[in-house]
Amino acid sequence: MSTRIAGAAIPASFRRWTRAQDSTEVLAAASVGAWWALTFFALVLVAIVAWAPGASALFGISPSRGLLCASPMLINGLLFSSAYRQRRHIGTWGWLWLLVGVSTLHFFLAAMMAMSKLQGASVIASLFLFTTAFHGRLHRVTLRQPFVAVGTVLALLAALPFRESAEHLVLFGVIGPASLTAELYLGTFAVKHDRARAQAERLRAAMQAQLLERQEKDVDRLSRALGEILGHHQELDSALMTADSAADVLSLLGLQRFGPGRAEFDERVKTLTRSLHQVRGMVAEIRAKGRRSMGSEPEPVELPPLLEDVRAGMAVRFPDVDIQVEVEPASPPRALMRGGVTTLRRVVENLVLNACEGDGERGATRVAIQARVEPLSGRLEVVIADNGPGFPTAFLNVPAEEIHTSKPEGTGLGLYTSECLLRASGGILHRRNAPDGGALLRLYLPREYP
């Protein structure tokens, strides 16, 4: 029974380790250009320890033995960089292949350390320590995902038969634990940094969502107040027309009563008329601006390309998750969102990310995104279903504002941010568990009508 549990725990731990990797950074470090740089470094190192002045006394390594130990690393690096030259993400077998490549690099340095004389071995040991520390940070090595560290241990054990003397055992006994400690320390630090950065991004998104919601409420209040004011524009027009007529009558009466000699009276009547025309123009301008303000609409968003972009982005981060997108019909009406494409993409990405991460221990392996026109209300409906652990029953009816999450290191801000952004545009988010397991989210979006 324990063997079966351990057999299931190792693949799960390996999947969590692959999800923690930055595929872009890893592929850049394993590119063809990086392979040429590594080949040049290996050849220079072998040449230095073989032919540099005083090298024979310090290192005493023959170039043929050095090149023989470097050949597995160089061949593996060439094949891997060529195979992943045009790819954007790494699959499960690719990560296993990468682990072999990292281990061959560690073996090359450990073998050079073992074949060198003791003084020179200390110099190479410092290079070995630096390399393992770099790989610990790059590949997020932790106690729970120690796969690179296991490769380092195997590389050291494979290099031990090449040792020059018994004193090398002491050096290996010191540099081995030191390199493993460096890998684990920097890897754990990198993972914590990634989590802190992700949490900061979620906090920033939540603050932006709150600000957007608050601004939306302020705009609504201002629009209503302005609408009430502008609702009296008929009375304002009538009053201004009456005042204009009174000014005209006053001018005629003044002309009949006082004759043409009353220049001052005429000037005052003209001033009154100009002032009334100026007030009429100001009222018309305010009315026009108010209508433009109240008539501003959210931006239209095309759903098919946006959902495909989200699928492609999430596939890079979670290569083991099968993410499918289905749109019915092929060209549905456009959604209306305040903030446009950026806002709706953030909403969908947050929800798909939650599905892939699951509860922190088990994530979904399949996520289906379906967009269609809801037949009853005519709104756009986006359904996100997964086969993960789903929502805890106690959290189904909890408001997102209370930021509940089942992930040990989560904040719940992804769901909260999505709901805030949807509400700001008049959308709705329903969440529940599917009958056959997994989470089921329904997004109802306002749509553009012809």
C-alpha positions in Angstrom: 0.0 0.0 0.0 2.8 2.4 1.0 4.6 1.6 -2.3 1.5 2.5 -4.3 1.1 5.8 -2.4 4.7 6.7 -3.0 4.4 5.7 -6.7 1.5 8.2 -7.0 3.1 10.9 -5.0 6.3 11.1 -7.1 4.5 11.9 -10.4 2.3 14.4 -8.6 5.4 16.1 -7.1 7.0 16.1 -10.6 4.0 17.8 -12.1 4.0 20.5 -9.4 7.7 21.0 -10.1 7.2 21.4 -13.9 4.4 24.0 -13.1 6.8 26.0 -11.0 9.3 26.3 -13.8 9.6 29.4 -16.0 9.6 27.8 -19.4 10.7 30.9 -21.2 13.8 31.3 -18.9 14.6 27.6 -19.1 14.3 27.5 -22.9 16.5 30.6 -23.2 19.1 28.9 -21.0 18.9 25.8 -23.2 18.9 27.5 -26.6 21.3 26.8 -29.4 23.2 29.9 -28.6 23.6 28.9 -25.0 24.8 25.4 -26.2 27.5 27.0 -28.3 28.6 29.1 -25.3 28.6 26.0 -23.1 30.7 24.1 -25.7 33.2 26.9 -25.9 33.4 27.0 -22.1 34.0 23.2 -21.9 36.7 23.3 -24.5 38.4 26.3 -22.9 38.3 24.6 -19.5 39.8 21.4 -20.9 42.5 23.4 -22.7 43.4 25.4 -19.6 43.7 22.4 -17.3 45.8 20.6 -19.9 48.0 23.2 -21.5 48.1 26.4 -19.5 51.5 27.2 -17.9 51.8 25.2 -14.7 48.5 23.4 -15.3 50.1 20.0 -15.3 51.4 20.5 -11.8 48.1 22.0 -10.6 45.5 19.8 -12.4 47.3 17.0 -14.2 44.3 16.1 -16.4 44.8 14.8 -20.0 42.6 16.5 -22.6 41.3 13.3 -24.0 39.8 12.3 -20.6 38.4 15.7 -20.1 36.7 15.7 -23.6 35.4 12.2 -22.9 33.7 13.3 -19.7 32.3 16.4 -21.5 30.9 14.5 -24.5 27.6 13.3 -22.8 26.8 16.9 -21.8 27.7 18.3 -25.3 25.7 15.7 -27.2 22.7 15.9 -25.0 22.7 19.7 -25.1 23.0 19.8 -28.9 20.0 17.4 -29.3 17.8 19.2 -26.7 18.5 22.7 -28.0 17.8 21.5 -31.6 14.6 19.7 -30.6 13.2 22.7 -28.7 14.5 25.4 -31.0 11.1 26.6 -32.2 9.0 25.5 -29.2 7.4 27.7 -26.5 6.8 25.2 -23.8 8.2 21.9 -22.5 6.2 18.7 -22.1 6.7 16.0 -19.4 9.3 14.0 -21.3 11.1 17.3 -22.2 11.5 18.0 -18.5 12.9 14.6 -17.9 15.3 15.1 -20.8 16.3 18.4 -19.3 17.1 16.8 -16.0 19.4 14.4 -17.7 21.2 17.3 -19.4 21.7 19.2 -16.1 23.0 16.0 -14.5 25.5 15.5 -17.3 26.8 19.0 -16.8 27.2 18.3 -13.1 29.0 15.0 -13.9 31.4 16.8 -16.2 32.5 19.2 -13.5 32.5 16.6 -10.8 34.7 14.3 -13.0 37.1 17.1 -13.7 37.3 17.7 -10.0 37.9 14.0 -9.3 40.6 13.6 -12.0 42.4 16.8 -11.0 45.1 16.9 -8.4 43.9 18.0 -5.0 44.9 21.7 -5.3 43.4 22.1 -8.8 40.3 20.1 -7.6 39.6 22.8 -5.1 39.5 25.4 -7.9 37.1 23.3 -10.0 35.0 22.6 -6.8 34.2 26.3 -6.6 33.0 26.2 -10.2 30.9 23.2 -9.4 29.4 24.9 -6.4 28.5 28.0 -8.4 26.9 25.9 -11.2 24.8 23.8 -8.9 23.6 27.0 -7.1 22.6 28.6 -10.4 20.7 25.5 -11.4 19.0 25.4 -8.0 17.6 28.9 -8.6 16.8 28.3 -12.3 14.9 25.1 -11.7 13.3 25.9 -8.4 14.8 23.0 -6.4 13.1 22.5 -3.0 12.8 19.7 -0.5 9.4 18.7 -1.9 10.7 18.8 -5.5 14.4 17.7 -5.3 14.7 16.3 -8.8 17.7 18.4 -9.8 19.4 17.7 -6.5 18.9 13.9 -7.0 20.7 14.3 -10.4 23.5 16.2 -8.7 23.9 13.3 -6.2 24.0 10.8 -9.0 26.6 12.9 -10.9 28.9 13.0 -7.8 28.6 9.3 -7.3 29.3 8.6 -10.9 32.4 10.8 -10.8 33.9 9.2 -7.6 35.6 6.3 -9.5 37.7 8.8 -11.4 39.3 10.3 -8.2 43.0 10.6 -8.1 43.5 9.9 -4.4 41.8 9.1 -1.1 42.0 12.8 -0.1 39.4 13.5 -2.9 36.8 11.7 -0.8 37.1 14.5 1.8 36.7 17.1 -0.9 33.7 15.3 -2.2 32.3 15.0 1.3 32.5 18.8 1.7 31.5 20.0 -1.7 28.6 17.6 -2.1 26.6 18.7 0.9 27.5 22.4 0.2 26.3 22.2 -3.4 23.0 20.5 -2.4 22.5 23.1 0.3 23.1 25.9 -2.2 20.6 24.3 -4.7 17.9 23.9 -2.0 18.4 27.3 -0.5 18.4 29.3 -3.7 15.6 27.1 -5.2 13.4 27.6 -2.1 14.2 31.4 -2.2 13.2 31.5 -5.9 9.9 29.7 -5.2 9.1 32.1 -2.3 10.0 35.1 -4.5 7.7 33.7 -7.3 4.8 33.3 -4.8 5.4 36.8 -3.4 5.4 38.3 -6.9 2.2 36.4 -7.8 0.5 37.6 -4.7 1.6 41.2 -5.3 0.1 40.9 -8.8 -3.2 39.6 -7.4 -3.3 42.4 -4.8 -2.6 45.0 -7.5 -5.3 43.5 -9.7 -7.7 43.5 -6.8 -7.0 47.1 -6.0 -7.5 48.0 -9.6 -10.8 46.2 -9.6 -11.9 47.9 -6.4 -10.9 51.3 -7.9 -12.8 50.5 -11.1 -15.9 49.5 -9.2 -15.7 52.7 -7.1 -15.2 54.8 -10.1 -18.2 53.1 -11.8 -20.4 53.9 -8.8 -19.2 57.5 -8.8 -19.9 57.8 -12.5 -23.3 56.4 -12.1 -24.2 58.8 -9.3 -22.8 61.7 -11.3 -24.7 60.6 -14.4 -28.0 60.3 -12.5 -27.5 63.8 -11.0 -26.6 65.2 -14.4 -29.6 63.5 -15.9 -31.9 65.0 -13.4 -30.5 68.5 -14.1 -30.7 68.0 -17.8 -34.1 66.6 -17.5 -35.3 70.2 -16.9 -33.8 71.5 -20.2 -37.4 72.1 -21.6 -38.1 74.4 -18.7 -34.7 76.1 -19.2 -35.4 76.6 -22.9 -38.9 77.9 -22.2 -37.6 80.4 -19.6 -34.8 81.6 -21.9 -37.3 82.1 -24.8 -39.6 84.0 -22.5 -36.7 86.2 -21.4 -35.7 86.8 -25.0 -39.3 87.8 -25.9 -39.5 90.1 -22.9 -36.2 91.8 -24.0 -37.6 92.3 -27.5 -40.8 93.8 -26.2 -38.9 96.0 -23.8 -36.8 97.3 -26.7 -40.0 98.2 -28.7 -41.7 99.8 -25.8 -38.6 101.8 -25.0 -38.3 103.0 -28.6 -42.0 104.1 -28.6 -41.9 105.8 -25.3 -38.6 107.5 -25.2 -37.8 107.9 -28.9 -34.5 107.5 -30.6 -32.6 109.7 -28.1 -32.4 107.1 -25.4 -29.0 105.6 -26.3 -28.3 104.4 -22.8 -31.6 102.5 -22.6 -30.9 100.8 -25.9 -27.4 99.8 -24.8 -28.8 98.1 -21.6 -31.4 96.2 -23.7 -28.7 95.0 -26.0 -26.5 93.9 -23.1 -29.5 92.0 -21.6 -30.1 90.3 -25.0 -26.4 89.3 -25.4 -26.3 87.9 -21.8 -29.4 85.8 -22.5 -27.9 84.4 -25.7 -24.7 83.6 -23.8 -26.6 81.7 -21.1 -28.5 79.8 -23.8 -25.2 78.8 -25.4 -23.7 77.6 -22.1 -26.8 75.5 -21.4 -26.6 73.9 -24.8 -22.9 73.1 -24.3 -23.6 71.5 -20.8 -26.4 69.5 -22.3 -24.2 68.2 -25.1 -21.4 67.2 -22.7 -23.8 65.5 -20.4 -25.2 63.4 -23.2 -21.8 62.4 -24.4 -20.8 61.4 -20.8 -24.0 59.4 -20.2 -23.9 57.9 -23.6 -20.3 56.5 -23.3 -20.4 52.7 -23.8 -18.1 49.9 -22.7 -15.7 48.7 -25.4 -16.7 45.8 -27.7 -14.5 42.6 -27.4 -14.2 39.8 -29.8 -14.5 36.5 -27.8 -12.9 33.9 -30.1 -9.4 35.5 -30.4 -9.4 36.4 -26.7 -10.2 32.9 -25.5 -7.6 31.4 -27.9 -5.0 33.8 -26.5 -5.8 32.8 -23.0 -5.7 29.1 -23.9 -2.2 29.5 -25.6 -0.9 31.5 -22.6 -2.1 29.0 -20.0 -0.8 26.1 -22.1 2.7 27.5 -21.8 2.4 27.7 -18.0 0.6 24.4 -17.6 1.8 22.1 -20.4 0.2 19.0 -18.7 -3.3 20.5 -18.6 -5.5 19.9 -21.7 -7.2 23.3 -22.3 -9.9 23.3 -25.0 -11.9 26.3 -26.4 -15.3 26.0 -28.1 -17.2 28.9 -29.5 -20.9 28.7 -30.7 -21.5 30.1 -33.2 -18.1 30.6 -34.8 -18.6 34.4 -34.9 -20.7 35.3 -31.8 -21.8 38.8 -30.9 -19.1 40.9 -29.3 -19.1 41.3 -25.5 -19.2 44.8 -23.9 -16.6 45.3 -21.2 -15.3 48.4 -19.4 -11.6 48.3 -20.0 -12.1 46.3 -23.2 -9.9 43.3 -24.1 -7.4 43.8 -21.2 -10.2 43.6 -18.6 -11.9 40.5 -20.0 -8.6 38.7 -20.6 -7.7 39.3 -16.9 -11.1 37.8 -15.8 -10.8 34.7 -17.9 -7.1 34.2 -17.1 -7.8 34.4 -13.4 -10.5 31.8 -13.6 -8.5 29.4 -15.8 -5.5 29.8 -13.5 -7.6 28.8 -10.5 -8.7 25.7 -12.4 -5.2 24.7 -13.3 -3.8 25.3 -9.8 -6.8 23.6 -8.0 -6.5 23.5 -4.3 -2.7 23.7 -4.3 -2.3 19.9 -3.9 -4.2 18.8 -6.9 -5.0 20.8 -10.0 -7.2 20.1 -13.1 -5.8 18.1 -16.0 -8.6 19.2 -18.3 -10.2 22.6 -18.7 -13.0 23.3 -21.1 -14.0 26.8 -22.1 -17.2 27.2 -24.0 -18.7 30.5 -25.3 -22.3 30.8 -26.6 -25.3 33.1 -26.7 -27.6 32.3 -23.7 -31.0 31.4 -25.2 -33.2 32.9 -22.5 -31.6 36.3 -21.8 -29.7 36.7 -25.1 -26.5 37.5 -23.1 -23.2 36.0 -23.9 -22.3 33.0 -21.7 -18.8 31.7 -21.1 -18.6 28.4 -19.3 -15.4 27.2 -17.7 -15.4 23.6 -16.5 -12.6 21.5 -15.1 -12.0 18.1 -13.6 -10.1 19.4 -10.6 -11.1 19.2 -6.9 -13.8 21.8 -7.3 -15.0 24.2 -4.6 -15.3 23.2 -1.0 -19.0 22.9 -0.2 -18.6 25.6 2.6 -17.3 28.1 0.1 -19.9 27.8 -2.6 -22.2 30.5 -1.1 -19.5 32.6 0.5 -19.2 36.1 -1.1 -16.0 36.6 -3.0 -15.4 39.8 -1.0 -14.5 37.6 2.0 -11.6 36.2 0.1 -11.9 32.6 1.0 -9.5 30.1 -0.7 -8.6 26.5 -0.2 -5.0 26.8 -1.4 -2.6 26.9 1.6 -0.7 29.9 0.1 -3.6 31.5 -1.9 -5.4 34.7 -1.2 -8.7 34.2 -3.1 -8.1 37.5 -4.9 -8.3 36.0 -8.4 -12.0 35.1 -8.0 -12.7 38.4 -6.1 -11.0 40.4 -8.9 -12.9 38.6 -11.6 -16.3 39.2 -9.9 -15.5 42.9 -9.4 -14.5 43.5 -13.0 -17.5 41.6 -14.3 -19.9 43.6 -12.0 -18.4 46.9 -13.2 -19.5 46.0 -16.7 -22.9 44.6 -15.8 -21.8 41.0 -15.9 -22.5 38.1 -13.5 -20.3 35.2 -12.3 -22.0 32.0 -11.0 -19.9 29.3 -9.4 -20.8 25.8 -8.4 -19.5 22.2 -8.6 -20.3 19.9 -11.6 -22.3 16.8 -10.8 -19.4 14.5 -12.0 -16.8 16.5 -10.1 -14.7 19.7 -10.7 -15.6 23.3 -10.7 -18.2 24.9 -13.1 -18.1 28.6 -13.6 -20.7 30.6 -15.7 -19.9 34.1 -16.9 -22.8 36.2 -18.2 -21.6 39.1 -20.2 -23.5 42.1 -21.8 -23.3 41.9 -25.5 -23.3 44.2 -28.5 -26.6 44.3 -30.5 -26.7 45.3 -34.2 
